[in-house]
């Protein structure tokens, strides 16, 4: 699985009318916040093994977007999680610390199915799964198309999260 994430932030310079651009570190998978059987490759952009991994930056913006490409079929999930999520226990979405879409199209939070992709729209190998999150609602996109299956419930500081089983 590949995981691509991008965040931008600008800082003002005291009212001169110019907004200096500040180069931010690349957002990638965080080797400090991953399951014990997870391996991160491709410069922090691909997860292998069994377990989950958080991104290295929380979602602070009012609206955030990140995506990943399904490299192979199998067990996987993508969504948002707090740093309290158990990254060794998959699938995520079993407790209040993660809100994820699973490979079967179900969106889970606190062990409850919150929504589901249409049966004819399940992600396949080569598809890009996108996530938008506005600190209330998570929405899923498949190859750029809004799937209109919002889900909510998670609270607090959240990070993009991805999990898989094997590679």
mmCIF file of C-alpha atoms in Angstrom:
data_model
loop_
_atom_site.group_PDB
_atom_site.id
_atom_site.type_symbol
_atom_site.label_atom_id
_atom_site.label_comp_id
_atom_site.label_asym_id
_atom_site.label_seq_id
_atom_site.Cartn_x
_atom_site.Cartn_y
_atom_site.Cartn_z
ATOM 1 C CA UNK A 1 0.000 0.000 0.000
ATOM 2 C CA UNK A 2 1.160 3.518 -0.690
ATOM 3 C CA UNK A 3 0.240 6.411 1.493
ATOM 4 C CA UNK A 4 0.455 9.985 0.276
ATOM 5 C CA UNK A 5 -0.325 12.910 2.512
ATOM 6 C CA UNK A 6 0.101 16.628 2.127
ATOM 7 C CA UNK A 7 -0.467 19.474 4.567
ATOM 8 C CA UNK A 8 0.175 23.180 4.058
ATOM 9 C CA UNK A 9 0.410 25.966 6.609
ATOM 10 C CA UNK A 10 1.323 29.637 6.206
ATOM 11 C CA UNK A 11 2.418 32.140 8.822
ATOM 12 C CA UNK A 12 1.901 35.926 8.668
ATOM 13 C CA UNK A 13 4.824 38.321 9.021
ATOM 14 C CA UNK A 14 3.316 40.993 11.236
ATOM 15 C CA UNK A 15 1.022 42.816 8.831
ATOM 16 C CA UNK A 16 3.345 43.974 6.033
ATOM 17 C CA UNK A 17 0.972 42.566 3.452
ATOM 18 C CA UNK A 18 3.394 39.824 2.480
ATOM 19 C CA UNK A 19 2.921 36.276 3.572
ATOM 20 C CA UNK A 20 6.216 34.439 3.693
ATOM 21 C CA UNK A 21 6.004 30.802 2.760
ATOM 22 C CA UNK A 22 7.495 28.477 5.282
ATOM 23 C CA UNK A 23 8.648 25.114 4.012
ATOM 24 C CA UNK A 24 7.126 22.443 6.186
ATOM 25 C CA UNK A 25 8.610 19.017 6.725
ATOM 26 C CA UNK A 26 7.154 16.294 4.515
ATOM 27 C CA UNK A 27 4.144 14.540 5.964
ATOM 28 C CA UNK A 28 4.783 10.810 5.883
ATOM 29 C CA UNK A 29 4.295 7.667 7.896
ATOM 30 C CA UNK A 30 5.858 7.972 11.354
ATOM 31 C CA UNK A 31 8.235 5.197 12.398
ATOM 32 C CA UNK A 32 7.835 6.368 16.017
ATOM 33 C CA UNK A 33 4.088 5.618 15.945
ATOM 34 C CA UNK A 34 3.577 2.244 14.278
ATOM 35 C CA UNK A 35 2.776 -1.351 15.189
ATOM 36 C CA UNK A 36 5.616 -3.652 16.184
ATOM 37 C CA UNK A 37 5.209 -5.826 13.058
ATOM 38 C CA UNK A 38 5.048 -2.887 10.640
ATOM 39 C CA UNK A 39 7.826 -1.879 8.260
ATOM 40 C CA UNK A 40 7.806 1.532 6.577
ATOM 41 C CA UNK A 41 9.508 1.754 3.162
ATOM 42 C CA UNK A 42 9.673 4.106 0.160
ATOM 43 C CA UNK A 43 10.795 7.084 2.280
ATOM 44 C CA UNK A 44 7.839 6.870 4.647
ATOM 45 C CA UNK A 45 5.228 6.426 1.917
ATOM 46 C CA UNK A 46 4.486 2.678 2.024
ATOM 47 C CA UNK A 47 3.453 0.370 4.841
ATOM 48 C CA UNK A 48 4.275 -3.340 4.904
ATOM 49 C CA UNK A 49 3.746 -6.013 7.507
ATOM 50 C CA UNK A 50 0.816 -6.330 9.881
ATOM 51 C CA UNK A 51 -0.411 -3.419 11.954
ATOM 52 C CA UNK A 52 -1.043 0.295 11.689
ATOM 53 C CA UNK A 53 0.963 3.483 11.427
ATOM 54 C CA UNK A 54 0.120 7.121 12.107
ATOM 55 C CA UNK A 55 1.345 9.994 9.960
ATOM 56 C CA UNK A 56 3.965 12.271 11.497
ATOM 57 C CA UNK A 57 1.659 15.329 11.693
ATOM 58 C CA UNK A 58 -1.782 15.817 13.235
ATOM 59 C CA UNK A 59 -4.689 17.271 11.268
ATOM 60 C CA UNK A 60 -4.866 20.888 12.453
ATOM 61 C CA UNK A 61 -6.508 22.518 9.445
ATOM 62 C CA UNK A 62 -10.269 23.099 9.335
ATOM 63 C CA UNK A 63 -10.347 20.801 6.318
ATOM 64 C CA UNK A 64 -7.774 18.144 5.544
ATOM 65 C CA UNK A 65 -7.293 15.684 2.701
ATOM 66 C CA UNK A 66 -5.025 12.685 2.348
ATOM 67 C CA UNK A 67 -5.049 9.598 0.162
ATOM 68 C CA UNK A 68 -3.458 6.252 -0.473
ATOM 69 C CA UNK A 69 -3.219 3.897 -3.394
ATOM 70 C CA UNK A 70 -4.265 0.278 -2.982
ATOM 71 C CA UNK A 71 -1.169 -1.641 -4.120
ATOM 72 C CA UNK A 72 -2.671 -5.073 -3.491
ATOM 73 C CA UNK A 73 -5.916 -6.552 -2.295
ATOM 74 C CA UNK A 74 -6.219 -7.912 1.215
ATOM 75 C CA UNK A 75 -6.810 -6.489 4.668
ATOM 76 C CA UNK A 76 -6.284 -2.725 4.903
ATOM 77 C CA UNK A 77 -7.835 0.413 6.337
ATOM 78 C CA UNK A 78 -7.371 4.172 6.241
ATOM 79 C CA UNK A 79 -8.784 6.997 8.310
ATOM 80 C CA UNK A 80 -7.957 9.036 11.382
ATOM 81 C CA UNK A 81 -6.776 8.014 14.848
ATOM 82 C CA UNK A 82 -5.496 9.484 18.079
ATOM 83 C CA UNK A 83 -2.094 8.594 19.488
ATOM 84 C CA UNK A 84 -3.916 6.318 21.955
ATOM 85 C CA UNK A 85 -4.961 3.910 19.180
ATOM 86 C CA UNK A 86 -3.583 0.372 19.518
ATOM 87 C CA UNK A 87 -1.510 0.153 16.329
ATOM 88 C CA UNK A 88 -0.877 -3.575 16.823
ATOM 89 C CA UNK A 89 -4.537 -4.609 16.820
ATOM 90 C CA UNK A 90 -6.213 -4.588 13.421
ATOM 91 C CA UNK A 91 -8.691 -3.858 12.084
ATOM 92 C CA UNK A 92 -8.886 -0.378 13.569
ATOM 93 C CA UNK A 93 -12.251 1.220 14.322
ATOM 94 C CA UNK A 94 -12.873 -1.028 17.332
ATOM 95 C CA UNK A 95 -12.717 1.763 19.917
ATOM 96 C CA UNK A 96 -13.008 5.545 20.384
ATOM 97 C CA UNK A 97 -9.428 6.099 19.212
ATOM 98 C CA UNK A 98 -9.921 5.466 15.467
ATOM 99 C CA UNK A 99 -12.408 6.121 12.662
ATOM 100 C CA UNK A 100 -11.512 4.168 9.521
ATOM 101 C CA UNK A 101 -12.781 2.760 6.270
ATOM 102 C CA UNK A 102 -11.935 -0.911 5.958
ATOM 103 C CA UNK A 103 -11.162 -2.911 2.813
ATOM 104 C CA UNK A 104 -14.762 -4.222 2.751
ATOM 105 C CA UNK A 105 -16.113 -0.665 2.395
ATOM 106 C CA UNK A 106 -17.419 -0.364 5.965
ATOM 107 C CA UNK A 107 -16.550 2.733 8.013
ATOM 108 C CA UNK A 108 -16.066 1.874 11.677
ATOM 109 C CA UNK A 109 -15.805 3.871 14.904
ATOM 110 C CA UNK A 110 -16.061 2.431 18.429
ATOM 111 C CA UNK A 111 -16.834 -1.033 17.001
ATOM 112 C CA UNK A 112 -19.920 0.313 15.242
ATOM 113 C CA UNK A 113 -20.457 0.478 11.501
ATOM 114 C CA UNK A 114 -21.124 4.180 10.849
ATOM 115 C CA UNK A 115 -21.570 3.980 7.075
ATOM 116 C CA UNK A 116 -20.648 1.832 4.085
ATOM 117 C CA UNK A 117 -19.550 2.337 0.493
ATOM 118 C CA UNK A 118 -21.994 1.116 -2.156
ATOM 119 C CA UNK A 119 -21.336 -2.565 -2.956
ATOM 120 C CA UNK A 120 -20.367 -1.694 -6.542
ATOM 121 C CA UNK A 121 -17.789 0.874 -5.349
ATOM 122 C CA UNK A 122 -15.382 -1.187 -3.274
ATOM 123 C CA UNK A 123 -11.733 -0.145 -3.745
ATOM 124 C CA UNK A 124 -9.710 -2.495 -5.929
ATOM 125 C CA UNK A 125 -5.999 -2.862 -6.643
ATOM 126 C CA UNK A 126 -4.732 0.361 -8.244
ATOM 127 C CA UNK A 127 -7.540 2.555 -6.882
ATOM 128 C CA UNK A 128 -6.858 5.730 -4.893
ATOM 129 C CA UNK A 129 -8.812 6.119 -1.654
ATOM 130 C CA UNK A 130 -9.031 9.721 -0.446
ATOM 131 C CA UNK A 131 -10.159 10.996 2.939
ATOM 132 C CA UNK A 132 -11.413 14.461 3.856
ATOM 133 C CA UNK A 133 -11.769 15.378 7.521
ATOM 134 C CA UNK A 134 -13.049 18.637 9.002
ATOM 135 C CA UNK A 135 -12.772 17.780 12.737
ATOM 136 C CA UNK A 136 -16.371 16.573 12.738
ATOM 137 C CA UNK A 137 -16.979 14.481 9.659
ATOM 138 C CA UNK A 138 -14.874 12.051 7.649
ATOM 139 C CA UNK A 139 -15.740 11.582 3.967
ATOM 140 C CA UNK A 140 -14.399 9.005 1.523
ATOM 141 C CA UNK A 141 -13.404 9.523 -2.113
ATOM 142 C CA UNK A 142 -12.657 6.765 -4.595
ATOM 143 C CA UNK A 143 -10.478 7.790 -7.543
ATOM 144 C CA UNK A 144 -11.491 11.423 -6.919
ATOM 145 C CA UNK A 145 -15.238 10.764 -6.685
ATOM 146 C CA UNK A 146 -17.105 11.572 -3.456
ATOM 147 C CA UNK A 147 -18.747 8.371 -2.218
ATOM 148 C CA UNK A 148 -21.295 10.318 -0.093
ATOM 149 C CA UNK A 149 -20.870 8.153 2.983
ATOM 150 C CA UNK A 150 -19.928 10.501 5.844
ATOM 151 C CA UNK A 151 -19.021 9.258 9.314
ATOM 152 C CA UNK A 152 -18.241 11.005 12.586
ATOM 153 C CA UNK A 153 -17.648 10.409 16.277
ATOM 154 C CA UNK A 154 -13.921 10.657 16.968
ATOM 155 C CA UNK A 155 -12.751 13.532 19.188
ATOM 156 C CA UNK A 156 -9.436 15.141 20.032
ATOM 157 C CA UNK A 157 -6.201 15.502 18.098
ATOM 158 C CA UNK A 158 -6.183 13.020 15.231
ATOM 159 C CA UNK A 159 -3.601 11.847 12.719
ATOM 160 C CA UNK A 160 -3.989 10.137 9.367
ATOM 161 C CA UNK A 161 -3.692 6.389 9.925
ATOM 162 C CA UNK A 162 -3.288 3.413 7.621
ATOM 163 C CA UNK A 163 -3.110 -0.280 8.401
ATOM 164 C CA UNK A 164 -2.542 -3.481 6.537
ATOM 165 C CA UNK A 165 -1.925 -7.163 6.944
ATOM 166 C CA UNK A 166 1.191 -8.480 5.219
ATOM 167 C CA UNK A 167 2.752 -6.950 2.136
#
